[in-house]
PDB file of C-alpha atoms and ligand atoms in Angstrom:
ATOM      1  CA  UNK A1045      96.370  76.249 114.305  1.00  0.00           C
ATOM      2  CA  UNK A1046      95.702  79.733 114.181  1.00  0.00           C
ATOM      3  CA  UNK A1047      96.444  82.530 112.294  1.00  0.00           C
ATOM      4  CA  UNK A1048      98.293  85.060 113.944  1.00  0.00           C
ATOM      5  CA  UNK A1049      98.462  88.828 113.491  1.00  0.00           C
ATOM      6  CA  UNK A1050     101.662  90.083 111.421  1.00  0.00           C
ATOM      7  CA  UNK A1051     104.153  92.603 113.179  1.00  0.00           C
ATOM      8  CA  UNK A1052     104.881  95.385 110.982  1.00  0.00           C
ATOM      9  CA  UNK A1053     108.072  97.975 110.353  1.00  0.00           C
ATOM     10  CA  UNK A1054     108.503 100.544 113.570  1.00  0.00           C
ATOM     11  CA  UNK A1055     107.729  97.281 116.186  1.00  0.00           C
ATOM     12  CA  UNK A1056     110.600  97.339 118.298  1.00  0.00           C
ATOM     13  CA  UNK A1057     110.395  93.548 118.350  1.00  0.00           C
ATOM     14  CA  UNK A1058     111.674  93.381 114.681  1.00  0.00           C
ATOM     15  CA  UNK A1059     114.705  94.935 115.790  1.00  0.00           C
ATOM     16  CA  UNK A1060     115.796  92.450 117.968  1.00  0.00           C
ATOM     17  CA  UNK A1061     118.169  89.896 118.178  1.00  0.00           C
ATOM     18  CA  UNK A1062     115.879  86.999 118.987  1.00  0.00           C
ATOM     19  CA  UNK A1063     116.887  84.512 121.544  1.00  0.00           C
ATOM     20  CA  UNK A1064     118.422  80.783 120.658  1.00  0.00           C
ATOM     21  CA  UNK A1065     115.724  77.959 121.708  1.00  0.00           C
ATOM     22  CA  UNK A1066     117.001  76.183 124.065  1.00  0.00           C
ATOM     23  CA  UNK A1067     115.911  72.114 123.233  1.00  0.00           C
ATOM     24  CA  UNK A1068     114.122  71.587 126.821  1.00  0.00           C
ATOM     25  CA  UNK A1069     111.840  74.688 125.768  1.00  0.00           C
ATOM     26  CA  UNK A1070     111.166  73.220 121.943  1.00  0.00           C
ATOM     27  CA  UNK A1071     108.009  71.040 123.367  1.00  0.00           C
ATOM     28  CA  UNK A1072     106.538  74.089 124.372  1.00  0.00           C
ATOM     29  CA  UNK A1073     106.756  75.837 120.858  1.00  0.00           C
ATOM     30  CA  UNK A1074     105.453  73.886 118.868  1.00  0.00           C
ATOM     31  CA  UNK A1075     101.797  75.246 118.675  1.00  0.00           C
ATOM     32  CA  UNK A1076     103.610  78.612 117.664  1.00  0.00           C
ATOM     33  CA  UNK A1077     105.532  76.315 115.253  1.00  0.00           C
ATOM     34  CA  UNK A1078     101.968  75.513 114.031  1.00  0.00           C
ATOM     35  CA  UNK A1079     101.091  79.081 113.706  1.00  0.00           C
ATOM     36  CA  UNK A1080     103.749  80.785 111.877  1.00  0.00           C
ATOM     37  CA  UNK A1081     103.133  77.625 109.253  1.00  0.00           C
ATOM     38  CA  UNK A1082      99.838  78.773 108.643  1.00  0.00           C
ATOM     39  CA  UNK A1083     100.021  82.445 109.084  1.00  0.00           C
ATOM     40  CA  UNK A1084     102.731  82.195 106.603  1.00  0.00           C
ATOM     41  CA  UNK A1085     100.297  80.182 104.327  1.00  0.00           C
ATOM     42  CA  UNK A1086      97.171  82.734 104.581  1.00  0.00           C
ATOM     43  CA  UNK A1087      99.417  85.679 103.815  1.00  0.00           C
ATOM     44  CA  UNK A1088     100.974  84.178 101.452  1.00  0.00           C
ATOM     45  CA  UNK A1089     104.998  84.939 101.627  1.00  0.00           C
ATOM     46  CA  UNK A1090     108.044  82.748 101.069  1.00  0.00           C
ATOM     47  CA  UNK A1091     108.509  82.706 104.392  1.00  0.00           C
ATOM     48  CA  UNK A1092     107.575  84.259 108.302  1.00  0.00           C
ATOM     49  CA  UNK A1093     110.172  84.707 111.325  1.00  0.00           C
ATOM     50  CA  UNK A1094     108.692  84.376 114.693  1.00  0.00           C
ATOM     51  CA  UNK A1095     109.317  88.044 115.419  1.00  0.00           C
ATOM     52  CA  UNK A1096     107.038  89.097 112.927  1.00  0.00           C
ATOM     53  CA  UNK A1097     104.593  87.378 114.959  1.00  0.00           C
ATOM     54  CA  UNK A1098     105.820  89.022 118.333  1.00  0.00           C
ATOM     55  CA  UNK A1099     108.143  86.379 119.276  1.00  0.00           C
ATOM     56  CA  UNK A1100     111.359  86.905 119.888  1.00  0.00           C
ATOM     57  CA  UNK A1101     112.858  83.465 119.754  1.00  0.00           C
ATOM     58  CA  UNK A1102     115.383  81.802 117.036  1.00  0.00           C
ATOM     59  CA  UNK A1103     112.448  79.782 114.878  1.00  0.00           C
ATOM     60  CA  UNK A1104     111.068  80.629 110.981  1.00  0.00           C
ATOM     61  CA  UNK A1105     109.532  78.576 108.655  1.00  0.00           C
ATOM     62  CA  UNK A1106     110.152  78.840 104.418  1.00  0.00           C
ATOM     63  CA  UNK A1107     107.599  77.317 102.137  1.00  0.00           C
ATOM     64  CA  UNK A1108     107.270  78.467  98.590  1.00  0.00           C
ATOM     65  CA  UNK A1109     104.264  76.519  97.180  1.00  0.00           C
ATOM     66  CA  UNK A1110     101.896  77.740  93.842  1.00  0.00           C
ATOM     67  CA  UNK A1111     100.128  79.812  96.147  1.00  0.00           C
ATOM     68  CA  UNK A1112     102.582  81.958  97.302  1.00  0.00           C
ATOM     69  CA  UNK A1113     102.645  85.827  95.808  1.00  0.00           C
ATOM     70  CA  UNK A1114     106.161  85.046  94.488  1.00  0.00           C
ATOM     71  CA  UNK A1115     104.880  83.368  91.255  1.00  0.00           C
ATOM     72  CA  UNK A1116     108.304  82.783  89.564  1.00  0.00           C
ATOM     73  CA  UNK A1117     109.652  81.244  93.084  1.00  0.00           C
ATOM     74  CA  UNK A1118     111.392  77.487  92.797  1.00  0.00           C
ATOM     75  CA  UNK A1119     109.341  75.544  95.386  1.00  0.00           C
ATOM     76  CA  UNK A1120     110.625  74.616  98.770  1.00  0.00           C
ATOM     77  CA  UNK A1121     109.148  72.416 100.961  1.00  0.00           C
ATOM     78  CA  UNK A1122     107.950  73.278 104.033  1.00  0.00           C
ATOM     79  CA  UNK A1123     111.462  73.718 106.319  1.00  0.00           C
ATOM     80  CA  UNK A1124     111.346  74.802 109.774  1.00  0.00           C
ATOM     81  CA  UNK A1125     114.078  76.332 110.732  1.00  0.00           C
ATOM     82  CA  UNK A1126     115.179  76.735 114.638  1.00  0.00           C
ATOM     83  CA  UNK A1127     118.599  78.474 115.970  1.00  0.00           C
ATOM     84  CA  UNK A1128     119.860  78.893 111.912  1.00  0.00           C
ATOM     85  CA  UNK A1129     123.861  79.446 111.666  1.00  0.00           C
ATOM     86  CA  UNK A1130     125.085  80.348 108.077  1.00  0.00           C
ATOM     87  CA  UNK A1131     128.077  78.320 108.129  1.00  0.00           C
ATOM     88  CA  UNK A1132     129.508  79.106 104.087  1.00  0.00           C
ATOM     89  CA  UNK A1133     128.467  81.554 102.045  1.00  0.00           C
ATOM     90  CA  UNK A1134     129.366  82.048  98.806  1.00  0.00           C
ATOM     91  CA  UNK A1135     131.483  85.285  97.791  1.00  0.00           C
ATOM     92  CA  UNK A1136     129.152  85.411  94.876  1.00  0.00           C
ATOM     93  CA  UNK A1137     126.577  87.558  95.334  1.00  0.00           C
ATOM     94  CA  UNK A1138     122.573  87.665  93.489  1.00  0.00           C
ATOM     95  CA  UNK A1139     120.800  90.896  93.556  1.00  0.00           C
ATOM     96  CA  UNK A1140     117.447  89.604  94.414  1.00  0.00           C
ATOM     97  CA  UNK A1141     114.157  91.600  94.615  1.00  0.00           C
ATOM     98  CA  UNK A1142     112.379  90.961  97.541  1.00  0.00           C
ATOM     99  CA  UNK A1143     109.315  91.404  99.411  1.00  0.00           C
ATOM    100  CA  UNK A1144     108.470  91.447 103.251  1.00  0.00           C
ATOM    101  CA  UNK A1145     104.815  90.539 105.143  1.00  0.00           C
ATOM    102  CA  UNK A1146     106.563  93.492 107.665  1.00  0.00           C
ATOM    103  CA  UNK A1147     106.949  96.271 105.080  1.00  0.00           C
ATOM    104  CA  UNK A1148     103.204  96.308 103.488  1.00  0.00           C
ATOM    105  CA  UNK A1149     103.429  96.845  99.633  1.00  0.00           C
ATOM    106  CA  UNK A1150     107.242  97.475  99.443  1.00  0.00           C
ATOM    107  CA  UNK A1151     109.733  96.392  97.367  1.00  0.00           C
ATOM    108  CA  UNK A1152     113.668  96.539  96.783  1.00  0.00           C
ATOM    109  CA  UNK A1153     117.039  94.910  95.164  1.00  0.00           C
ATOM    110  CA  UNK A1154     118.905  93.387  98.261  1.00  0.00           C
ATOM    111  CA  UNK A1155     122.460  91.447  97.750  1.00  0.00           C
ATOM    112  CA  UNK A1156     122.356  87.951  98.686  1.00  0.00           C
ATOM    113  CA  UNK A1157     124.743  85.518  98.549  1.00  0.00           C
ATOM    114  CA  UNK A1158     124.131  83.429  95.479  1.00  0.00           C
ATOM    115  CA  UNK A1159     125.117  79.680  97.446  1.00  0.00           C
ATOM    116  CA  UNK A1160     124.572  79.469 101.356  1.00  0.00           C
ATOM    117  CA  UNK A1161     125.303  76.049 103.308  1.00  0.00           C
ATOM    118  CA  UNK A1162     122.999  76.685 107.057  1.00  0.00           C
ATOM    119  CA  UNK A1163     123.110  74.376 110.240  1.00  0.00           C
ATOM    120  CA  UNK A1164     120.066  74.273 112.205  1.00  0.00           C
ATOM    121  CA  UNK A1165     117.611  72.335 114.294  1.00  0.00           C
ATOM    122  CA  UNK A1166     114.169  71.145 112.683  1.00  0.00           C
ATOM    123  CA  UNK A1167     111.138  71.429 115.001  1.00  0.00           C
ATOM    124  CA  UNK A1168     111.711  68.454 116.759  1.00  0.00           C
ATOM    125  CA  UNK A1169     115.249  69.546 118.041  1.00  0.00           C
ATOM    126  CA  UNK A1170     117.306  67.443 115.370  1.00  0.00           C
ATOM    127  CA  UNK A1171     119.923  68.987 113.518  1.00  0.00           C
ATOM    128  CA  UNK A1172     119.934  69.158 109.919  1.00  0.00           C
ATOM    129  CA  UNK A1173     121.973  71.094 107.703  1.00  0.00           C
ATOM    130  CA  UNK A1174     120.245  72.997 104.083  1.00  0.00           C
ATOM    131  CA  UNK A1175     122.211  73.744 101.249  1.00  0.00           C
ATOM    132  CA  UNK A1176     120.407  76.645  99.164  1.00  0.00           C
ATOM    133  CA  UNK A1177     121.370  78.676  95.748  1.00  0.00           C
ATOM    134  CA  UNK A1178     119.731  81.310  94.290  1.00  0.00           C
ATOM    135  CA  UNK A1179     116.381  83.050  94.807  1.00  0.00           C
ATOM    136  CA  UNK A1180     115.767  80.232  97.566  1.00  0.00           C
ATOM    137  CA  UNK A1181     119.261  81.238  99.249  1.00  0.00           C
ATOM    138  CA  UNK A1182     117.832  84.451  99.342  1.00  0.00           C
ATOM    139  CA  UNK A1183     114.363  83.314 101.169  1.00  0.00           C
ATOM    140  CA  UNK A1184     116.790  81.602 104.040  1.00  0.00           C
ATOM    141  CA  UNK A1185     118.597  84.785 104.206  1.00  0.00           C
ATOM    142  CA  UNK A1186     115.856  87.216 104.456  1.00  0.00           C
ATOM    143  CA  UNK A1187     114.533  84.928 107.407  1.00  0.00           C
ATOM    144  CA  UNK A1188     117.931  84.709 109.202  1.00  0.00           C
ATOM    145  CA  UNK A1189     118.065  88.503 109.186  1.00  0.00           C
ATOM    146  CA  UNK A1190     114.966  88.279 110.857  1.00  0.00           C
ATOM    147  CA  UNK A1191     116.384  86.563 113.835  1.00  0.00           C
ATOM    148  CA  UNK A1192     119.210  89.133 113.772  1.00  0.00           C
ATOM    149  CA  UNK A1193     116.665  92.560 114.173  1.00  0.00           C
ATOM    150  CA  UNK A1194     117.363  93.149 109.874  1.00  0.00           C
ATOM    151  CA  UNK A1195     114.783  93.951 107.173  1.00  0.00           C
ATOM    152  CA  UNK A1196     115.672  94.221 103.882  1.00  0.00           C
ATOM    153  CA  UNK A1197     115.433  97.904 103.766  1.00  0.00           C
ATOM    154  CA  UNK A1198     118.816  97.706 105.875  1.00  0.00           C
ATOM    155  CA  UNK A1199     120.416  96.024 102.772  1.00  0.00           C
ATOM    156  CA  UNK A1200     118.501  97.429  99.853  1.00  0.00           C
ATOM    157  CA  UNK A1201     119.701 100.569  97.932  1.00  0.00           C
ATOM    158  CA  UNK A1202     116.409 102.807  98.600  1.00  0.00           C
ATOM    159  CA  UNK A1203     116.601 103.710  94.972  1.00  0.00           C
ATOM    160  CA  UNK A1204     115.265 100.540  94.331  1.00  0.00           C
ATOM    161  CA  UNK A1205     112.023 100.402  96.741  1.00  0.00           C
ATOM    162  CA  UNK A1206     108.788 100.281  94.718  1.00  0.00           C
ATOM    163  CA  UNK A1207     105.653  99.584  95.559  1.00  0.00           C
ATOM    164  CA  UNK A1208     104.110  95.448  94.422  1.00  0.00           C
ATOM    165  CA  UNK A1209     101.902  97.392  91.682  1.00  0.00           C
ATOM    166  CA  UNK A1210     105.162  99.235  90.405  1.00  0.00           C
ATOM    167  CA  UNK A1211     107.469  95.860  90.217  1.00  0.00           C
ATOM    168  CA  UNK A1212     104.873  94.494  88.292  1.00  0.00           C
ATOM    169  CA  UNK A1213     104.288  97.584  85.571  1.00  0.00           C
ATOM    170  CA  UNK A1214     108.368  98.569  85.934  1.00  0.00           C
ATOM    171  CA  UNK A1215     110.797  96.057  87.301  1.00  0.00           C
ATOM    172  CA  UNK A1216     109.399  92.666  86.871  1.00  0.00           C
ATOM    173  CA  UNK A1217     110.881  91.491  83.709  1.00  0.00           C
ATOM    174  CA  UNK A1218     113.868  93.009  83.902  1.00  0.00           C
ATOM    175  CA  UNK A1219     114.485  91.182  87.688  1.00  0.00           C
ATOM    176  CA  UNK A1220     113.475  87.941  86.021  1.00  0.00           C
ATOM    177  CA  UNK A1221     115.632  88.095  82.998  1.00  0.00           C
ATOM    178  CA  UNK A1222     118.647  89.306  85.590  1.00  0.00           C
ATOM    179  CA  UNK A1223     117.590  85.902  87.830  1.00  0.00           C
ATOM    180  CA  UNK A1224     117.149  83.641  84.853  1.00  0.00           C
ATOM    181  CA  UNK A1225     118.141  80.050  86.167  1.00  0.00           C
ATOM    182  CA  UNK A1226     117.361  80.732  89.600  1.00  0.00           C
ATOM    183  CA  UNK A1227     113.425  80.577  88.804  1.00  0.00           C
ATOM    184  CA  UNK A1228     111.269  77.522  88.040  1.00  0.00           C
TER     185      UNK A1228
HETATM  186 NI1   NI B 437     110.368  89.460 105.871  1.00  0.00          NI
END
């Protein structure tokens, strides 16, 4: 496994739509399967989408363990997550305060649908289907919009962008009282 280089905001690749995986080619990513698992794990995020490592395919992983820099995150095993499709979403929405390994030391409030039911393949081409709430409903759909060219600054009212330091001295117990029940 190796640890791969992060693509940042103003790579072209982050705006793309990334391509669906097609099964017969699955075998053949699974060492860059490897390597967004632990990329993700030495940066530390809640999850990593394959174009922020350059790759413009259909595949993320999400993993929230205690050593991620999202502290007050519910834990989610490690899910990999190939050719996603949101298939219900609740009308309900959670402003969530997010984070992005793309967008170094930026912040900002983006609505996310509070409940989200996703079909998708695992990394050995099965199907599975993930029903999420919450702050972890919010990881999937960060990821997804990934796959779809979005960053959270698309979503976020800019009045809301701080920098990690600032969350912390400004916004960080106010977010967590406003997400109370949706954190560990
Ligand atoms: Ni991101």
């Amino acid at each position: 496994m190796t640890v791969l280089p992060i693509v940042t905001v103003g790579d072209p690749v982050l705006r793309e739509r990334a391509a669906e995986v097609s099964p017969e080619e699955l075998p053949s990513l699974q060492e860059l399967i490897d390597d967004l698992i632990e990329t993700r794990r030495a940066a530390g995020g809640a999850g990593l989408a394959a174009p922020q490592v350059g790759v413009s395919k259909r595949i993320a992983v999400v993993e929230v363990d205690a050593a991620t820099r999202y502290s007050y995150k519910p834990l989610v095993p490690l899910t990999v997550i190939v050719n996603p499709v949101v298939e219900h979403a609740s009308s309900e929405m959670l402003l969530i305060n997010e984070g992005c390994l793309s967008l170094p030391d930026l912040r900002g409030d983006v609505p996310r649908h509070l409940r989200l039911t996703v079909r998708h393949l695992d990394r050995r081409g099965q199907p599975q289907v993930a029903t999420l709430e919450g702050l972890t409903a919010g990881t999937f759909q960060h990821e997804i919009d990934h796959l779809d060219g979005m960053l959270l600054v698309d979503r976020a009212d800019p009045r809301s962008f701080s920098t990690w330091e600032q969350f912390e001295r400004h916004h960080r117990e106010a977010f967590l009282q406003r997400v109370a029940g949706f954190v560990r």
